[in-house]
Amino acid sequence: MKAPLRVGIAGLGVVGGGTVKLLAHARDLLRQRVGREIVVTAVSARDRAKARGLGCEDVPWVEDAADLATRNDVDVVAELIGGEDVARRVIEAAISQGKHVVTANKSLLSKHGTALARAAEERGVALAFEAAVAGGIPIIKALREGLVANRVTRVQGILNGTCNYILTQMEASGRSFHDVLAEAQVLGYAEADPTLDVGGFDTAHKLALLTSLAFGTEVDLEGVTTEGIERITPLDIVFAREFGYRIKLLGVASATARGVEQRVHPAMVPLDTPLADVSGVFNAIVTQSDYAGKSVFEGRGAGEKPTASAVVSDLVDIARGLRLPAFVRPAAELEEARRSPTDDRVGPFYLRFQVLDKPGVLSIISRGLARGGISIESMIQRGRAPGESVPIVMLTHESREGDLKAALSLIAEEEVIMEPPCMIRIERFQGDK
Ligand code: HSE
């Protein structure tokens, strides 16, 4: 049998601890499948007591995680610390010492992924990050290997379990975003500072990686237009349902004539399409490509077991000698990302105006939309509260986003409009009915 693959683990939190446990749990299975053992030969973490809880108290301890890179008994450094500064130093040290790297660090890779991939390829080592996007779904492998002969035209995904959980709970209970978020924090489903998740930034990190894999462009986080779910109300969720949609936070990357469009925002998803049925903390991704057509992937995006499963799959690739470019094509050949402006996107929209209930309001809105060249497909107005605020809800025909935004900002100035209009994009899915 071949010599074991020796792994130095940096970080023993949920992901690092889970990886240690899975390597022990699946030891025989992995030996049979891989033809060699994968052993943890050194660990580093902030809290040394964690090693005892995980059964790796006898494994050599390294105070500074970057020192894992210089050890003779380490072939692979698994950077599972998260965050940016220390993690970057650990990864760069590992690459410069000729060690393979496995990481789950989407925020770091979304900012420095191209440079790190280039450095790894120049040094002839792997930079693997299956755990960085949608943990339990092997989407990186799918894009890098399974779909490698395809031209991908679009990637659409629910990439953040916290947001999907909150939206699912809001629909089930009719409660507000803030109520459900507070409960999710108590239950441990949402972080104490939820901005990264609910503001759409975590989804943007993951989308930037998927875009590079799908379209062969440098990782371009700054090119992702990002909106979160904070302004979604139970009222919008109810109206969405009446029109045949469910609201989801989506990350969407598309190849357009002008370049690559990357956007993260709440979207109306038709009820009869696969992403509409993805509930709770689950993630899902739909890819559209020229030969395979539509492919749908669903699974758990976070948590100890799914993420550890992804980390160990990367370790297995390395143990088997599989060395693939991090972003499908060699990093030096990734193209500079040409950004396709979101304002040029054409599609239908959901609009909600909170208006003063008095004669003539509807004509103010429809005139404003008509002036911007926006055509209305359907409309609902319910409730009667003379002199008070009531919702007017509309769906538009295909409209250019920039034109609609300009029209809405003029309409918002009217006295009868009580709060900034709510605009939610309606997402189309190729290959669906
Ligand atoms: N916080 C993320 C989520 C998981 O809620 O999906 C880690 O990216």
XYZ file of C-alpha atoms and ligand atoms in Angstrom:
441
model
C 0.000 0.000 0.000
C 1.154 3.524 -0.773
C 2.438 5.750 2.032
C -0.280 7.675 3.877
C -1.247 11.206 2.829
C -0.263 13.399 5.779
C -2.533 16.307 6.613
C -1.885 19.331 8.817
C -5.156 20.847 9.977
C -5.365 24.560 10.740
C -8.528 25.305 12.707
C -10.533 22.860 14.828
C -13.908 24.590 14.729
C -17.026 23.150 13.101
C -15.292 22.391 9.792
C -11.844 21.391 11.079
C -13.282 19.353 13.945
C -15.744 17.691 11.579
C -12.916 16.802 9.215
C -10.890 15.178 12.003
C -13.953 13.185 13.035
C -14.799 12.078 9.499
C -11.227 10.973 8.749
C -11.422 8.754 11.844
C -14.986 7.581 11.186
C -14.358 6.654 7.512
C -10.786 5.449 7.947
C -11.332 1.876 6.663
C -13.671 2.962 3.896
C -11.214 5.570 2.671
C -8.309 3.120 2.807
C -10.286 0.669 0.671
C -11.405 3.321 -1.791
C -8.225 5.345 -2.068
C -5.626 2.629 -1.604
C -3.787 4.616 1.061
C -4.508 6.167 4.422
C -5.211 9.822 5.061
C -3.800 10.733 8.463
C -3.739 13.919 10.512
C -0.106 14.503 11.470
C -0.288 18.009 12.986
C -2.975 20.427 14.165
C -3.221 24.066 15.062
C -6.113 25.983 16.601
C -6.779 28.833 18.959
C -8.063 26.583 21.729
C -5.855 23.621 22.503
C -8.574 21.934 24.579
C -10.479 21.221 21.363
C -7.922 18.611 20.321
C -8.891 16.504 23.356
C -12.566 16.546 22.498
C -11.780 15.321 18.996
C -9.434 12.520 19.983
C -6.376 14.168 18.446
C -4.682 15.135 21.693
C -1.629 13.034 20.768
C -1.208 14.710 17.388
C 1.637 17.274 17.399
C 0.411 20.787 18.158
C 1.610 23.837 16.254
C 1.202 27.263 17.821
C 1.315 29.307 14.591
C -0.764 27.626 11.893
C 1.594 28.896 9.176
C 4.277 26.632 10.663
C 2.316 23.602 9.438
C 3.751 24.482 6.048
C 7.357 23.866 7.088
C 6.845 20.485 8.722
C 8.362 17.470 7.017
C 5.465 15.289 8.124
C 2.786 17.370 6.334
C 1.874 16.905 2.637
C -1.341 18.923 2.681
C -2.354 21.943 4.732
C -6.106 22.114 5.350
C -6.865 25.776 6.089
C -10.122 25.614 8.031
C -9.701 28.717 10.170
C -11.856 31.052 8.088
C -11.442 34.825 8.111
C -8.862 36.478 5.943
C -5.532 37.589 7.421
C -4.241 34.496 9.216
C -5.846 32.194 6.671
C -4.144 33.949 3.776
C -0.772 33.750 5.498
C -1.277 30.007 6.130
C -2.242 29.299 2.513
C 0.585 31.367 1.053
C 3.107 29.689 3.370
C 1.843 26.251 2.365
C 2.033 27.010 -1.356
C 5.506 28.483 -1.103
C 6.667 25.355 0.761
C 5.226 23.139 -1.980
C 2.351 21.756 0.119
C -1.089 21.129 -1.282
C -3.884 23.273 0.125
C -7.479 22.422 0.953
C -9.683 25.250 2.183
C -13.326 26.112 2.847
C -12.613 29.829 2.800
C -15.029 31.446 0.334
C -14.494 35.016 1.477
C -10.705 34.793 1.046
C -10.950 33.015 -2.310
C -13.555 35.449 -3.608
C -11.004 38.244 -3.118
C -7.689 36.525 -3.792
C -8.706 33.294 -5.557
C -7.079 34.067 -8.905
C -3.725 35.027 -7.366
C -3.702 32.029 -5.011
C -4.619 29.648 -7.838
C -1.854 31.085 -9.981
C 0.695 30.694 -7.163
C -0.429 27.112 -6.502
C -0.206 26.163 -10.170
C 3.233 27.731 -10.557
C 4.401 25.700 -7.550
C 2.702 22.521 -8.850
C 0.401 22.043 -5.860
C -3.350 21.689 -5.553
C -5.644 24.454 -4.302
C -8.927 22.671 -3.591
C -12.068 24.279 -2.166
C -15.098 22.017 -2.575
C -16.238 23.004 0.942
C -16.294 26.708 0.084
C -19.569 26.563 -1.863
C -22.685 24.673 -0.763
C -20.815 22.109 1.413
C -22.825 18.957 0.792
C -23.322 19.600 -2.947
C -20.299 18.643 -5.077
C -20.851 21.627 -7.365
C -17.175 22.502 -7.815
C -16.455 18.971 -8.980
C -19.502 19.087 -11.246
C -18.344 22.286 -12.952
C -14.672 21.320 -13.044
C -15.119 17.717 -14.165
C -18.638 16.503 -14.949
C -19.612 19.479 -17.107
C -16.114 20.194 -18.435
C -17.089 19.658 -22.090
C -19.971 22.120 -21.872
C -20.288 25.824 -22.396
C -22.202 26.920 -19.330
C -24.575 29.783 -20.036
C -26.142 30.329 -16.649
C -25.766 29.383 -12.975
C -28.646 30.122 -10.589
C -28.437 29.159 -6.957
C -29.773 29.324 -3.460
C -26.384 29.514 -1.776
C -27.132 30.693 1.745
C -28.981 28.442 4.175
C -29.590 31.179 6.726
C -31.503 33.344 4.237
C -33.409 30.390 2.860
C -34.382 29.359 6.389
C -35.570 32.884 7.219
C -37.632 33.217 4.016
C -39.130 29.754 4.532
C -40.102 30.600 8.116
C -41.527 33.976 7.082
C -43.772 32.234 4.564
C -44.838 29.493 6.984
C -45.594 31.802 9.913
C -46.442 35.164 8.348
C -43.943 36.814 10.713
C -41.653 39.712 9.856
C -38.028 39.423 8.761
C -36.809 40.857 12.075
C -38.917 38.457 14.206
C -37.745 35.411 12.317
C -34.131 36.570 12.291
C -34.193 37.083 16.075
C -35.579 33.576 16.565
C -32.999 32.113 14.167
C -30.253 33.761 16.224
C -31.605 32.222 19.444
C -31.744 28.796 17.767
C -28.184 29.208 16.446
C -29.231 29.214 12.756
C -28.098 32.817 12.296
C -24.940 34.539 13.485
C -25.017 37.269 16.162
C -23.897 39.629 13.370
C -26.062 38.379 10.515
C -24.965 40.965 7.917
C -22.746 38.622 5.934
C -25.660 36.243 5.405
C -28.791 38.419 5.226
C -27.045 41.207 3.299
C -26.299 38.734 0.474
C -22.504 38.980 0.876
C -21.909 35.298 1.669
C -23.930 34.402 -1.441
C -21.844 36.886 -3.447
C -18.600 35.238 -2.266
C -19.840 31.839 -3.401
C -21.289 33.140 -6.658
C -17.981 34.810 -7.587
C -16.283 31.397 -7.317
C -18.964 29.612 -9.337
C -18.779 32.301 -12.025
C -15.063 31.796 -12.475
C -15.480 28.022 -12.672
C -18.388 28.277 -15.109
C -17.136 31.002 -17.441
C -13.343 30.849 -17.257
C -12.996 34.386 -15.933
C -10.879 35.723 -13.085
C -12.707 35.757 -9.758
C -14.482 39.113 -9.702
C -16.267 39.706 -6.404
C -16.547 43.437 -7.071
C -18.518 42.671 -10.217
C -21.348 41.077 -8.207
C -24.370 43.352 -7.747
C -25.542 42.479 -4.234
C -28.827 43.025 -2.373
C -29.982 41.216 0.764
C -33.341 40.062 2.103
C -33.793 42.704 4.811
C -36.576 44.564 3.008
C -38.715 41.520 2.198
C -42.069 41.682 3.985
C -44.705 39.016 4.699
C -46.977 41.033 2.395
C -44.619 40.498 -0.566
C -44.461 36.794 0.227
C -48.273 36.555 0.174
C -48.589 38.532 -3.082
C -45.798 36.446 -4.637
C -47.822 33.327 -3.942
C -50.957 34.835 -5.499
C -49.031 35.498 -8.688
C -47.532 31.960 -8.663
C -44.086 32.711 -7.233
C -41.976 32.180 -4.119
C -39.313 34.652 -2.968
C -35.772 33.270 -2.727
C -32.386 34.896 -2.307
C -30.612 33.915 -5.528
C -27.104 34.188 -6.843
C -27.220 34.327 -10.639
C -24.351 34.390 -13.116
C -25.088 34.567 -16.849
C -23.047 34.858 -20.002
C -24.414 37.798 -22.001
C -23.311 39.442 -25.247
C -21.658 42.168 -23.155
C -19.792 39.901 -20.758
C -20.680 38.152 -17.528
C -23.549 39.327 -15.382
C -23.320 38.472 -11.672
C -26.125 39.388 -9.316
C -27.358 38.457 -5.849
C -30.843 39.575 -4.815
C -34.223 38.346 -3.648
C -36.090 37.014 -6.676
C -39.567 35.770 -7.527
C -39.110 32.128 -8.519
C -42.010 30.416 -10.377
C -43.664 27.831 -8.111
C -43.366 25.074 -10.724
C -39.561 25.313 -11.000
C -37.034 23.362 -8.871
C -35.604 26.197 -6.767
C -39.075 27.149 -5.478
C -39.294 23.866 -3.547
C -35.943 24.211 -1.794
C -36.831 25.030 1.786
C -35.189 25.611 5.148
C -31.411 25.534 5.353
C -30.993 23.663 2.070
C -28.980 25.020 -0.858
C -29.566 24.286 -4.540
C -27.983 25.185 -7.853
C -29.312 25.009 -11.390
C -26.817 25.096 -14.250
C -27.685 25.566 -17.884
C -25.139 24.340 -20.390
C -25.048 23.619 -24.105
C -24.757 19.817 -24.117
C -26.000 18.690 -20.714
C -28.873 21.204 -20.723
C -30.386 21.905 -17.360
C -28.772 20.236 -14.310
C -30.195 20.609 -10.809
C -28.210 20.051 -7.610
C -29.641 20.209 -4.082
C -28.265 19.490 -0.630
C -27.104 20.829 2.698
C -24.940 23.874 2.278
C -23.427 24.125 5.729
C -22.931 22.264 8.989
C -20.259 19.973 10.322
C -20.994 16.788 8.380
C -21.704 18.132 4.859
C -18.727 20.488 5.016
C -16.373 17.809 6.347
C -17.579 15.523 3.568
C -16.486 18.162 1.030
C -13.082 18.730 2.669
C -12.363 15.001 2.752
C -13.340 14.622 -0.912
C -10.641 17.187 -1.752
C -8.128 15.264 0.377
C -9.046 12.083 -1.481
C -8.399 13.756 -4.852
C -4.963 14.773 -3.626
C -4.283 11.304 -2.188
C -5.179 9.834 -5.594
C -2.801 12.194 -7.362
C -5.540 14.166 -9.143
C -4.197 17.665 -9.851
C -6.664 19.905 -11.634
C -6.527 23.672 -12.086
C -8.445 25.355 -9.263
C -10.789 27.215 -11.643
C -11.121 24.598 -14.416
C -8.719 26.253 -16.841
C -5.140 27.082 -15.810
C -5.183 30.223 -13.652
C -2.821 32.067 -16.007
C -5.406 31.611 -18.774
C -8.439 32.918 -16.912
C -9.886 35.868 -18.803
C -10.347 39.266 -17.281
C -14.017 39.513 -16.309
C -15.974 41.797 -18.662
C -18.888 43.018 -16.550
C -22.326 43.080 -18.087
C -24.169 45.940 -16.339
C -27.182 44.829 -14.330
C -29.050 47.938 -15.489
C -29.050 46.485 -19.010
C -30.753 43.315 -17.872
C -34.231 42.906 -19.329
C -36.866 40.941 -17.448
C -40.212 41.132 -15.713
C -40.532 42.697 -12.254
C -42.814 42.660 -9.228
C -43.554 46.118 -7.835
C -45.293 47.129 -4.615
C -46.238 50.715 -3.888
C -47.534 51.761 -0.479
C -49.888 54.581 -1.375
C -52.332 56.932 0.223
C -55.785 55.532 -0.461
C -57.326 58.384 -2.440
C -58.630 58.949 -5.993
C -56.063 59.348 -8.785
C -53.170 57.461 -7.177
C -53.220 54.630 -9.675
C -52.967 57.023 -12.588
C -49.944 58.737 -10.999
C -48.155 55.380 -10.860
C -49.205 54.172 -14.305
C -48.261 57.513 -15.887
C -44.834 57.361 -14.235
C -44.266 53.836 -15.470
C -45.523 54.673 -18.988
C -43.144 57.638 -19.193
C -40.265 55.239 -18.460
C -41.493 52.852 -21.165
C -42.569 50.242 -18.580
C -45.595 48.158 -19.488
C -47.824 46.642 -16.772
C -48.855 42.997 -17.104
C -51.169 42.668 -14.105
C -52.175 44.477 -10.958
C -53.758 43.837 -7.571
C -55.144 46.396 -5.209
C -56.851 45.206 -2.051
C -58.056 46.821 1.098
C -59.771 50.096 1.596
C -58.445 52.617 4.099
C -59.366 56.142 2.974
C -56.581 58.546 3.871
C -54.263 55.715 4.936
C -51.578 53.547 3.331
C -52.597 50.574 1.150
C -50.513 48.394 -1.181
C -50.783 48.479 -4.965
C -48.960 45.532 -6.494
C -48.022 45.121 -10.157
C -46.135 42.758 -12.404
C -44.435 44.329 -15.397
C -43.803 42.955 -18.862
C -40.164 42.576 -19.877
C -38.471 45.831 -18.911
C -34.923 47.154 -18.870
C -33.803 47.341 -15.235
C -32.154 50.755 -15.545
C -35.323 52.250 -17.086
C -37.501 50.807 -14.356
C -35.255 52.098 -11.565
C -35.304 55.587 -13.110
C -39.108 55.517 -13.343
C -39.439 54.291 -9.743
C -37.226 57.011 -8.362
C -39.434 59.660 -10.005
C -42.623 57.969 -8.776
C -41.155 57.771 -5.249
C -41.074 61.575 -5.122
C -44.876 61.820 -5.426
C -46.620 62.856 -2.214
C -49.077 59.954 -2.304
C -46.245 57.383 -2.254
C -45.712 56.589 1.432
C -42.458 54.594 1.294
C -39.803 53.711 -1.289
C -41.363 51.336 -3.869
C -40.443 47.669 -3.475
C -38.985 46.111 -6.654
C -38.301 42.374 -6.882
C -36.915 40.761 -10.035
C -38.829 37.827 -11.499
C -36.373 35.075 -12.416
C -36.826 32.968 -15.531
C -35.478 29.435 -15.791
C -34.444 28.109 -19.189
C -35.668 24.615 -19.908
C -38.662 24.881 -17.594
C -42.251 25.136 -18.716
N -23.593 31.047 6.680
C -23.719 30.223 5.522
C -25.166 29.851 5.303
C -22.933 28.968 5.603
O -26.038 30.255 6.068
O -25.439 29.164 4.339
C -21.493 29.186 5.388
O -21.263 29.779 4.161
